[in-house]
Coordinates of N, CA and C in Angstrom, one line a residue:
Chain A
A1 N 7.4 36.9 26.8 CA 6.3 36.2 26.1 C 6.0 34.9 26.9
Q2 N 4.8 34.5 26.8 CA 4.4 33.3 27.6 C 4.8 32.1 26.9
S3 N 5.1 31.0 27.7 CA 5.5 29.7 27.1 C 5.0 28.6 28.1
V4 N 5.0 27.4 27.6 CA 4.6 26.3 28.4 C 5.6 25.1 28.2
T5 N 6.0 24.4 29.3 CA 6.7 23.2 29.1 C 5.9 22.1 29.8
Q6 N 6.0 20.9 29.2 CA 5.4 19.7 29.8 C 6.4 18.7 29.9
L7 N 6.7 18.3 31.2 CA 7.8 17.3 31.4 C 7.2 15.9 31.2
G8 N 7.9 15.2 30.3 CA 7.5 13.9 29.9 C 6.6 13.9 28.7
S9 N 7.1 13.5 27.6 CA 6.3 13.4 26.4 C 5.4 12.2 26.4
H10 N 5.8 11.2 27.1 CA 5.0 10.0 27.2 C 4.9 9.5 28.7
V11 N 3.8 9.3 29.2 CA 3.6 8.8 30.5 C 2.7 7.5 30.5
S12 N 3.1 6.5 31.2 CA 2.3 5.3 31.3 C 1.9 5.0 32.7
V13 N 0.7 4.7 32.9 CA 0.2 4.3 34.3 C -0.6 3.1 34.2
S14 N -0.7 2.4 35.3 CA -1.6 1.2 35.3 C -3.0 1.7 35.6
E15 N -4.0 0.9 35.1 CA -5.4 1.2 35.4 C -5.6 1.2 36.9
G16 N -6.3 2.3 37.3 CA -6.5 2.5 38.8 C -5.5 3.3 39.5
A17 N -4.3 3.5 38.9 CA -3.2 4.3 39.5 C -3.5 5.8 39.3
L18 N -2.7 6.5 40.1 CA -2.8 8.0 40.0 C -2.2 8.5 38.7
V19 N -2.9 9.4 38.1 CA -2.3 10.1 36.9 C -1.8 11.5 37.3
L20 N -0.6 11.8 36.9 CA 0.1 13.1 37.2 C 0.7 13.5 35.9
L21 N 0.2 14.6 35.3 CA 0.8 15.2 34.1 C 1.3 16.6 34.5
R22 N 2.6 16.9 34.2 CA 3.2 18.1 34.6 C 3.1 19.2 33.6
C23 N 2.9 20.4 34.1 CA 2.9 21.6 33.3 C 3.5 22.8 34.0
N24 N 4.5 23.4 33.4 CA 5.1 24.6 34.0 C 5.0 25.7 32.9
Y25 N 4.7 26.9 33.4 CA 4.5 28.0 32.5 C 5.4 29.2 32.7
S26 N 5.6 30.0 31.8 CA 6.3 31.3 31.9 C 5.4 32.4 31.5
S27 N 5.2 33.3 32.3 CA 4.3 34.5 32.0 C 4.8 35.7 32.8
S28 N 4.7 36.8 32.2 CA 5.1 38.1 32.8 C 4.0 38.6 33.7
V29 N 2.8 38.1 33.6 CA 1.6 38.5 34.4 C 0.9 37.3 34.9
P30 N 0.0 37.4 35.9 CA -0.8 36.3 36.3 C -1.5 35.7 35.1
P31 N -1.3 34.4 34.8 CA -1.8 33.8 33.6 C -3.2 33.2 33.7
Y32 N -3.7 32.9 32.5 CA -4.9 32.1 32.4 C -4.4 30.7 31.9
L33 N -4.8 29.6 32.5 CA -4.2 28.3 32.2 C -5.3 27.4 31.8
F34 N -5.0 26.5 30.9 CA -5.9 25.5 30.4 C -5.3 24.1 30.2
W35 N -6.1 23.1 30.4 CA -5.7 21.8 30.0 C -6.8 21.3 28.9
Y36 N -6.2 20.8 27.8 CA -7.0 20.2 26.8 C -6.7 18.7 26.6
V37 N -7.6 17.9 26.1 CA -7.3 16.5 25.8 C -7.7 16.3 24.3
Q38 N -6.9 15.4 23.7 CA -7.1 15.1 22.3 C -7.1 13.5 22.2
Y39 N -8.2 13.0 21.9 CA -8.3 11.5 21.7 C -7.9 11.2 20.2
P40 N -7.4 10.0 20.0 CA -6.9 9.7 18.6 C -7.8 10.1 17.5
N41 N -7.2 10.8 16.5 CA -7.8 11.2 15.3 C -9.1 12.1 15.6
Q42 N -9.0 12.9 16.7 CA -10.1 13.8 17.0 C -9.5 15.2 17.3
G43 N -10.4 16.1 17.5 CA -10.0 17.5 17.8 C -9.7 17.6 19.3
L44 N -9.6 18.8 19.8 CA -9.3 19.1 21.1 C -10.5 19.5 22.0
Q45 N -10.5 19.0 23.2 CA -11.6 19.2 24.1 C -11.1 19.8 25.4
L46 N -11.7 20.8 25.9 CA -11.3 21.4 27.2 C -11.6 20.5 28.4
L47 N -10.5 20.3 29.2 CA -10.7 19.5 30.4 C -11.0 20.5 31.6
L48 N -10.2 21.6 31.7 CA -10.4 22.5 32.8 C -9.7 23.8 32.5
K49 N -10.0 24.8 33.2 CA -9.3 26.1 33.1 C -9.1 26.8 34.4
Y50 N -8.1 27.6 34.5 CA -7.8 28.4 35.7 C -7.9 29.8 35.3
T51 N -8.7 30.6 36.1 CA -8.8 32.0 35.8 C -8.8 32.8 37.1
S52 N -8.0 32.4 38.0 CA -7.7 33.1 39.3 C -8.8 33.0 40.3
A53 N -9.9 32.4 40.1 CA -10.9 32.3 41.1 C -10.6 31.4 42.2
A54 N -9.9 30.2 41.9 CA -9.6 29.3 42.9 C -8.3 28.5 42.4
T55 N -7.4 28.2 43.3 CA -6.2 27.6 42.9 C -6.4 26.1 42.5
L56 N -7.4 25.4 43.1 CA -7.6 24.0 42.7 C -8.9 24.0 41.8
V57 N -8.6 23.5 40.6 CA -9.7 23.6 39.6 C -10.1 22.2 39.3
K58 N -11.4 21.9 39.3 CA -11.9 20.6 38.9 C -12.5 20.7 37.5
G59 N -12.2 19.6 36.8 CA -12.6 19.5 35.4 C -13.5 18.3 35.1
I60 N -13.6 18.0 33.9 CA -14.5 16.9 33.5 C -13.7 15.6 33.6
N61 N -14.5 14.5 33.7 CA -13.9 13.1 33.7 C -13.0 12.9 34.9
G62 N -13.2 13.6 36.0 CA -12.5 13.3 37.3 C -11.1 14.0 37.4
F63 N -10.8 14.8 36.4 CA -9.5 15.5 36.4 C -9.5 16.7 37.2
E64 N -8.4 17.1 37.8 CA -8.3 18.4 38.5 C -6.8 18.9 38.4
A65 N -6.7 20.2 38.6 CA -5.3 20.8 38.5 C -5.2 21.8 39.6
E66 N -4.0 22.0 40.0 CA -3.7 23.0 41.1 C -2.7 24.0 40.6
F67 N -3.1 25.3 40.7 CA -2.2 26.4 40.3 C -1.3 26.7 41.5
K68 N 0.0 26.7 41.2 CA 1.0 27.0 42.2 C 1.9 28.1 41.7
K69 N 1.6 29.3 42.2 CA 2.3 30.5 41.6 C 3.8 30.4 41.9
S70 N 4.2 29.9 43.1 CA 5.6 29.9 43.6 C 6.4 28.9 42.7
E71 N 5.7 27.9 42.2 CA 6.4 26.9 41.4 C 6.1 27.1 39.9
T72 N 5.3 28.1 39.5 CA 4.8 28.4 38.2 C 4.4 27.1 37.5
S73 N 3.5 26.4 38.3 CA 3.1 25.1 37.8 C 1.6 25.0 37.8
F74 N 1.1 24.0 36.9 CA -0.4 23.8 36.8 C -0.5 22.3 36.4
H75 N -0.1 21.4 37.3 CA -0.1 20.0 37.1 C -1.5 19.4 37.1
L76 N -1.7 18.4 36.2 CA -3.0 17.8 36.1 C -3.0 16.4 36.8
T77 N -4.0 16.1 37.5 CA -4.1 14.9 38.2 C -5.4 14.2 38.1
K78 N -5.4 12.9 38.3 CA -6.6 12.1 38.4 C -6.3 11.0 39.4
P79 N -7.2 10.7 40.4 CA -6.8 9.8 41.4 C -6.7 8.3 40.9
S80 N -7.5 8.0 39.9 CA -7.6 6.6 39.4 C -7.8 6.6 37.9
A81 N -6.7 6.1 37.2 CA -6.7 6.1 35.8 C -7.7 5.0 35.2
H82 N -8.4 5.4 34.1 CA -9.3 4.5 33.4 C -8.7 4.3 32.0
M83 N -9.0 3.2 31.4 CA -8.5 2.9 30.1 C -8.9 4.0 29.1
S84 N -10.1 4.6 29.3 CA -10.6 5.6 28.4 C -9.8 6.9 28.5
D85 N -8.9 7.1 29.5 CA -8.1 8.3 29.7 C -6.9 8.3 28.7
A86 N -6.6 7.2 28.0 CA -5.5 7.2 27.1 C -5.8 8.2 26.0
A87 N -4.9 9.2 25.9 CA -5.0 10.3 25.0 C -3.8 11.2 25.0
E88 N -3.8 12.3 24.3 CA -2.8 13.3 24.3 C -3.3 14.5 25.1
Y89 N -2.5 15.0 26.0 CA -2.9 16.1 26.9 C -2.1 17.3 26.7
F90 N -2.7 18.4 26.6 CA -2.0 19.7 26.3 C -2.3 20.7 27.3
C91 N -1.3 21.4 27.8 CA -1.4 22.5 28.7 C -1.2 23.8 27.9
A92 N -2.0 24.8 28.2 CA -1.9 26.0 27.4 C -2.0 27.3 28.3
V93 N -1.4 28.4 27.9 CA -1.4 29.6 28.7 C -1.8 30.8 27.9
S94 N -2.5 31.7 28.5 CA -2.8 33.0 27.9 C -2.5 34.1 28.9
E95 N -1.8 35.2 28.5 CA -1.5 36.2 29.5 C -2.6 37.1 29.8
T96 N -3.6 37.2 29.0 CA -4.8 38.0 29.3 C -6.0 37.1 28.8
S97 N -7.2 37.6 29.2 CA -8.4 36.8 28.8 C -8.8 37.1 27.4
Y98 N -8.1 38.0 26.7 CA -8.5 38.3 25.3 C -7.3 38.3 24.4
D99 N -6.3 37.5 24.8 CA -5.1 37.4 24.0 C -4.8 36.0 23.4
K100 N -3.7 35.8 22.7 CA -3.4 34.6 22.1 C -3.2 33.5 23.2
V101 N -3.4 32.2 22.8 CA -3.2 31.1 23.6 C -2.1 30.2 23.1
I102 N -1.1 30.0 24.0 CA 0.1 29.2 23.6 C 0.0 27.9 24.2
F103 N 0.3 26.8 23.4 CA 0.2 25.4 23.9 C 1.6 24.9 24.2
G104 N 1.6 23.9 25.1 CA 2.8 23.1 25.3 C 2.9 22.0 24.3
P105 N 4.0 21.2 24.4 CA 4.2 20.2 23.4 C 3.4 18.9 23.5
G106 N 2.7 18.8 24.7 CA 1.8 17.7 24.9 C 2.5 16.5 25.6
T107 N 1.6 15.7 26.3 CA 2.0 14.5 26.9 C 1.1 13.4 26.5
S108 N 1.6 12.3 26.0 CA 0.8 11.2 25.6 C 0.6 10.2 26.8
L109 N -0.6 10.0 27.2 CA -0.9 9.1 28.3 C -1.3 7.8 27.9
S110 N -0.6 6.7 28.3 CA -1.0 5.3 28.1 C -1.5 4.7 29.4
V111 N -2.6 4.0 29.3 CA -3.1 3.3 30.5 C -3.0 1.8 30.3
I112 N -2.2 1.1 31.2 CA -2.0 -0.3 31.1 C -3.0 -1.1 31.9
P113 N -3.6 -2.1 31.2 CA -4.6 -2.8 32.0 C -4.0 -3.7 33.1
Chain B
N1 N -26.1 25.0 16.4 CA -24.9 25.6 15.9 C -23.9 24.6 15.4
A2 N -23.3 24.9 14.3 CA -22.3 24.0 13.7 C -21.0 24.1 14.4
G3 N -20.7 25.2 15.1 CA -19.5 25.4 15.8 C -18.4 25.9 14.9
V4 N -17.2 25.3 14.9 CA -16.1 25.7 14.1 C -16.0 24.6 12.9
T5 N -16.1 25.1 11.7 CA -16.0 24.2 10.6 C -14.8 24.5 9.8
Q6 N -14.2 23.4 9.2 CA -12.9 23.6 8.4 C -13.1 22.8 7.1
T7 N -12.7 23.4 6.1 CA -12.6 22.6 4.8 C -11.3 22.9 4.1
P8 N -10.7 22.0 3.4 CA -11.1 20.6 3.3 C -10.6 19.8 4.5
K9 N -11.0 18.5 4.6 CA -10.5 17.7 5.6 C -9.1 17.1 5.3
F10 N -8.9 16.8 4.0 CA -7.6 16.3 3.5 C -7.2 17.1 2.3
Q11 N -5.9 17.3 2.1 CA -5.4 18.0 0.9 C -4.0 17.5 0.6
V12 N -3.7 17.2 -0.6 CA -2.4 17.0 -1.1 C -2.0 18.0 -2.1
L13 N -0.8 18.7 -1.8 CA -0.3 19.7 -2.7 C 1.1 19.3 -3.2
K14 N 1.4 19.9 -4.4 CA 2.8 19.8 -4.8 C 3.5 21.0 -4.4
T15 N 4.8 20.9 -4.2 CA 5.7 22.0 -3.8 C 5.4 23.2 -4.7
G16 N 5.2 24.4 -4.2 CA 5.1 25.6 -5.0 C 3.6 25.9 -5.2
Q17 N 2.7 25.0 -5.0 CA 1.3 25.3 -5.2 C 0.8 26.2 -4.1
S18 N -0.3 26.8 -4.4 CA -1.0 27.7 -3.3 C -2.4 27.1 -3.0
M19 N -2.8 27.4 -1.9 CA -4.2 27.0 -1.5 C -4.6 27.8 -0.3
T20 N -5.9 27.7 -0.1 CA -6.5 28.4 1.1 C -7.3 27.3 1.9
L21 N -7.0 27.3 3.2 CA -7.7 26.5 4.2 C -8.8 27.4 4.7
Q22 N -10.1 26.8 4.7 CA -11.2 27.6 5.1 C -11.6 27.3 6.6
C23 N -12.0 28.3 7.3 CA -12.4 28.2 8.6 C -13.6 29.1 8.9
A24 N -14.7 28.6 9.4 CA -15.8 29.4 9.7 C -16.4 29.0 11.1
Q25 N -17.0 30.0 11.8 CA -17.6 29.7 13.1 C -18.9 30.5 13.1
D26 N -19.9 29.9 13.8 CA -21.3 30.5 13.8 C -21.6 30.9 15.3
M27 N -20.6 31.1 16.1 CA -20.9 31.4 17.5 C -20.7 32.9 17.8
N28 N -20.4 33.7 16.8 CA -20.2 35.1 17.0 C -18.9 35.4 17.9
H29 N -17.9 34.5 17.8 CA -16.7 34.7 18.6 C -15.8 35.8 17.9
E30 N -15.3 36.6 18.8 CA -14.4 37.7 18.3 C -13.0 37.1 17.9
Y31 N -12.6 36.2 18.7 CA -11.2 35.7 18.6 C -11.2 34.4 17.8
M32 N -10.3 34.4 16.8 CA -10.1 33.2 16.0 C -8.6 33.0 15.8
S33 N -8.2 31.7 15.6 CA -6.8 31.4 15.5 C -6.5 30.2 14.6
W34 N -5.3 30.1 14.2 CA -4.9 28.9 13.4 C -3.6 28.3 14.1
Y35 N -3.7 27.0 14.2 CA -2.5 26.2 14.8 C -2.1 25.2 13.8
R36 N -0.9 24.8 13.9 CA -0.5 23.5 13.2 C 0.0 22.6 14.2
Q37 N -0.3 21.3 14.0 CA 0.1 20.2 15.0 C 1.0 19.3 14.3
D38 N 2.2 19.1 14.9 CA 3.2 18.2 14.4 C 3.7 17.3 15.5
P39 N 4.0 16.1 15.2 CA 4.4 15.1 16.3 C 5.5 15.7 17.2
G40 N 5.3 15.6 18.5 CA 6.3 16.1 19.4 C 6.4 17.6 19.6
M41 N 5.6 18.3 18.8 CA 5.7 19.8 18.9 C 4.5 20.4 19.5
G42 N 3.5 19.6 19.7 CA 2.2 20.2 20.2 C 1.5 21.0 19.2
L43 N 0.8 22.0 19.6 CA 0.1 22.9 18.7 C 0.9 24.2 18.7
R44 N 1.2 24.7 17.5 CA 2.0 25.9 17.4 C 1.1 27.0 16.7
L45 N 1.0 28.1 17.3 CA 0.1 29.2 16.8 C 0.7 29.8 15.6
I46 N -0.1 29.9 14.5 CA 0.4 30.5 13.2 C 0.0 32.0 13.2
H47 N -1.3 32.2 13.2 CA -1.8 33.6 13.2 C -3.1 33.6 14.0
Y48 N -3.4 34.8 14.5 CA -4.7 34.9 15.3 C -5.3 36.3 15.0
S49 N -6.6 36.4 15.3 CA -7.3 37.6 15.1 C -8.3 37.9 16.3
V50 N -8.3 39.1 16.7 CA -9.2 39.5 17.8 C -10.4 40.2 17.3
G51 N -10.6 40.2 16.0 CA -11.8 40.8 15.5 C -11.7 41.1 14.0
A52 N -12.8 41.4 13.3 CA -12.7 41.7 11.9 C -11.8 42.8 11.6
G53 N -10.9 42.6 10.6 CA -9.9 43.6 10.2 C -8.7 43.6 11.0
I54 N -8.6 42.7 12.1 CA -7.4 42.7 12.9 C -6.8 41.4 13.0
T55 N -5.5 41.2 12.6 CA -4.8 40.0 12.6 C -3.4 40.2 13.2
D56 N -2.8 39.2 13.7 CA -1.5 39.3 14.3 C -0.8 37.9 14.1
Q57 N 0.6 38.0 14.2 CA 1.4 36.8 14.0 C 1.5 36.0 15.3
G58 N 1.6 34.7 15.1 CA 1.8 33.8 16.2 C 3.2 33.4 16.3
E59 N 3.4 32.1 16.7 CA 4.8 31.6 16.9 C 5.5 31.2 15.5
V60 N 4.7 30.8 14.6 CA 5.3 30.3 13.3 C 4.5 30.8 12.1
P61 N 4.6 32.1 11.9 CA 3.8 32.7 10.8 C 4.3 32.6 9.4
N62 N 5.6 32.3 9.3 CA 6.3 32.4 7.9 C 5.7 31.4 7.0
G63 N 5.4 31.9 5.8 CA 4.8 31.0 4.7 C 3.3 31.0 4.7
Y64 N 2.7 31.7 5.7 CA 1.2 31.7 5.8 C 0.7 33.2 5.8
N65 N -0.5 33.4 5.2 CA -1.2 34.7 5.3 C -2.6 34.5 5.8
V66 N -3.1 35.5 6.4 CA -4.5 35.4 6.9 C -5.1 36.8 6.6
S67 N -6.4 36.8 6.6 CA -7.2 38.0 6.6 C -8.5 37.7 7.4
R68 N -9.1 38.8 7.9 CA -10.4 38.6 8.6 C -11.4 39.7 8.2
S69 N -12.1 39.4 7.1 CA -13.0 40.4 6.6 C -14.4 40.4 7.3
T70 N -14.7 39.2 7.9 CA -16.0 39.1 8.6 C -15.7 38.4 10.0
T71 N -16.6 38.5 10.9 CA -16.5 37.9 12.2 C -16.5 36.3 12.0
E72 N -17.2 35.8 11.0 CA -17.4 34.4 10.9 C -16.2 33.6 10.3
D73 N -15.5 34.3 9.4 CA -14.5 33.6 8.6 C -13.1 34.0 8.8
F74 N -12.2 33.0 8.8 CA -10.8 33.3 9.0 C -10.0 32.3 8.2
P75 N -9.8 32.6 6.9 CA -9.1 31.7 6.0 C -7.6 31.8 6.2
L76 N -6.9 30.7 5.9 CA -5.4 30.6 6.0 C -4.9 30.3 4.6
R77 N -4.0 31.1 4.1 CA -3.5 31.0 2.8 C -2.0 30.5 2.8
L78 N -1.7 29.5 2.0 CA -0.4 29.1 1.8 C 0.0 29.6 0.4
L79 N 0.9 30.5 0.2 CA 1.2 31.1 -1.0 C 2.0 30.2 -2.0
S80 N 3.0 29.5 -1.4 CA 3.8 28.6 -2.1 C 4.2 27.5 -1.2
A81 N 3.4 26.4 -1.3 CA 3.6 25.3 -0.3 C 5.0 24.6 -0.4
A82 N 5.4 24.3 0.8 CA 6.7 23.6 1.0 C 6.5 22.3 1.8
P83 N 7.3 21.3 1.6 CA 7.2 20.0 2.4 C 7.1 20.3 3.9
S84 N 7.8 21.3 4.3 CA 7.8 21.6 5.8 C 6.5 22.0 6.3
Q85 N 5.5 22.3 5.4 CA 4.2 22.7 5.8 C 3.2 21.5 5.9
T86 N 3.8 20.3 5.6 CA 3.0 19.1 5.9 C 2.6 19.0 7.3
S87 N 1.4 19.0 7.6 CA 0.9 19.1 9.0 C -0.6 18.9 9.1
V88 N -1.1 18.9 10.4 CA -2.5 19.0 10.6 C -2.8 20.4 11.1
Y89 N -3.7 21.0 10.5 CA -4.1 22.4 10.8 C -5.4 22.5 11.5
F90 N -5.4 23.2 12.6 CA -6.6 23.4 13.4 C -6.9 24.9 13.5
C91 N -8.2 25.2 13.3 CA -8.7 26.5 13.5 C -9.5 26.5 14.8
A92 N -9.5 27.6 15.5 CA -10.2 27.7 16.8 C -10.8 29.0 17.0
S93 N -11.8 29.1 17.8 CA -12.4 30.4 18.1 C -12.8 30.4 19.6
R94 N -13.0 31.7 20.1 CA -13.5 31.8 21.4 C -14.0 33.2 21.6
N95 N -14.9 33.4 22.6 CA -15.2 34.7 23.1 C -14.0 35.3 23.8
M96 N -13.9 36.6 23.7 CA -12.8 37.2 24.4 C -13.3 37.6 25.8
G97 N -12.5 37.3 26.8 CA -12.9 37.5 28.1 C -12.9 39.0 28.4
G98 N -13.5 39.3 29.5 CA -13.5 40.7 29.9 C -12.5 41.1 30.9
R99 N -12.3 42.3 31.2 CA -11.3 42.8 32.2 C -11.7 42.4 33.6
D100 N -12.9 41.8 33.8 CA -13.3 41.3 35.1 C -12.6 40.0 35.4
G101 N -11.8 39.5 34.5 CA -11.1 38.2 34.7 C -11.8 37.0 34.1
S102 N -13.0 37.2 33.6 CA -13.6 36.1 32.9 C -12.8 35.6 31.7
S103 N -12.8 34.4 31.4 CA -12.1 33.9 30.3 C -12.8 32.7 29.7
Y104 N -12.6 32.5 28.5 CA -13.3 31.5 27.7 C -12.4 30.6 27.0
E105 N -12.8 29.3 27.0 CA -12.0 28.3 26.3 C -12.1 28.4 24.8
Q106 N -11.2 27.9 24.0 CA -11.3 27.9 22.6 C -12.0 26.6 22.2
Y107 N -12.8 26.8 21.1 CA -13.5 25.7 20.4 C -12.7 25.4 19.2
F108 N -12.4 24.1 19.0 CA -11.6 23.7 17.8 C -12.4 23.1 16.7
G109 N -12.0 23.3 15.5 CA -12.5 22.6 14.4 C -11.9 21.2 14.3
P110 N -12.4 20.4 13.3 CA -12.0 19.0 13.2 C -10.6 18.9 12.6
G111 N -10.0 19.9 12.0 CA -8.7 19.8 11.5 C -8.7 19.6 10.0
T112 N -7.6 20.0 9.4 CA -7.3 19.7 7.9 C -5.9 19.1 7.9
R113 N -5.9 17.9 7.3 CA -4.6 17.2 7.2 C -4.0 17.5 5.8
L114 N -2.9 18.2 5.8 CA -2.2 18.7 4.6 C -0.9 18.0 4.3
T115 N -0.8 17.5 3.1 CA 0.5 16.8 2.7 C 1.1 17.6 1.5
V116 N 2.3 18.0 1.6 CA 3.0 18.7 0.5 C 4.1 17.8 0.0
T117 N 4.0 17.4 -1.2 CA 5.0 16.5 -1.8 C 6.0 17.3 -2.7

């Protein structure tokens, strides 16, 4: 069965610094991977998704993620953090394009002025 | 399009009471799902459905029932509420991808905040 781990339940970065949020997955087949963001008291919004077309995926708001099969990882990065990036970030995996989607526990990102 | 709608937004129940959380989508999505969100646990899948008449269990199905009689609606039933079911519940829907590798993201409703006392 597929699963997701996210190292670091809380990450703090200074404004303008690199953002790195870690995601590792377990899947018996090549997975479909997603990153979602949740702002305080709001629902979830898709940041980006990996569907095997390219290993480096660009998303909204300057975020990108790289799929590394050998490391079973799909880490999320942004070169320069902005105050508005403070939110909860969730990595998710699906083993097929028509199957259930399993989420990781999330990482809360704080941005320090 | 209204997208994914959920009712009610807030609900307080006493232990042992039953209720149904409503979820509807107007995007003709085949796939619908229910998650609960708890601090430090992320979103955990309760039940999901890949089409009308088809449902399956997720990671934490105990204490919850679902049915899918139409494409649009996917209600979640709590038969006998327990304090452990205090949570925020999200419904989501998506198109199901094809075997050509296409995949589609889930669209989430605004959530229902449930407290069981």
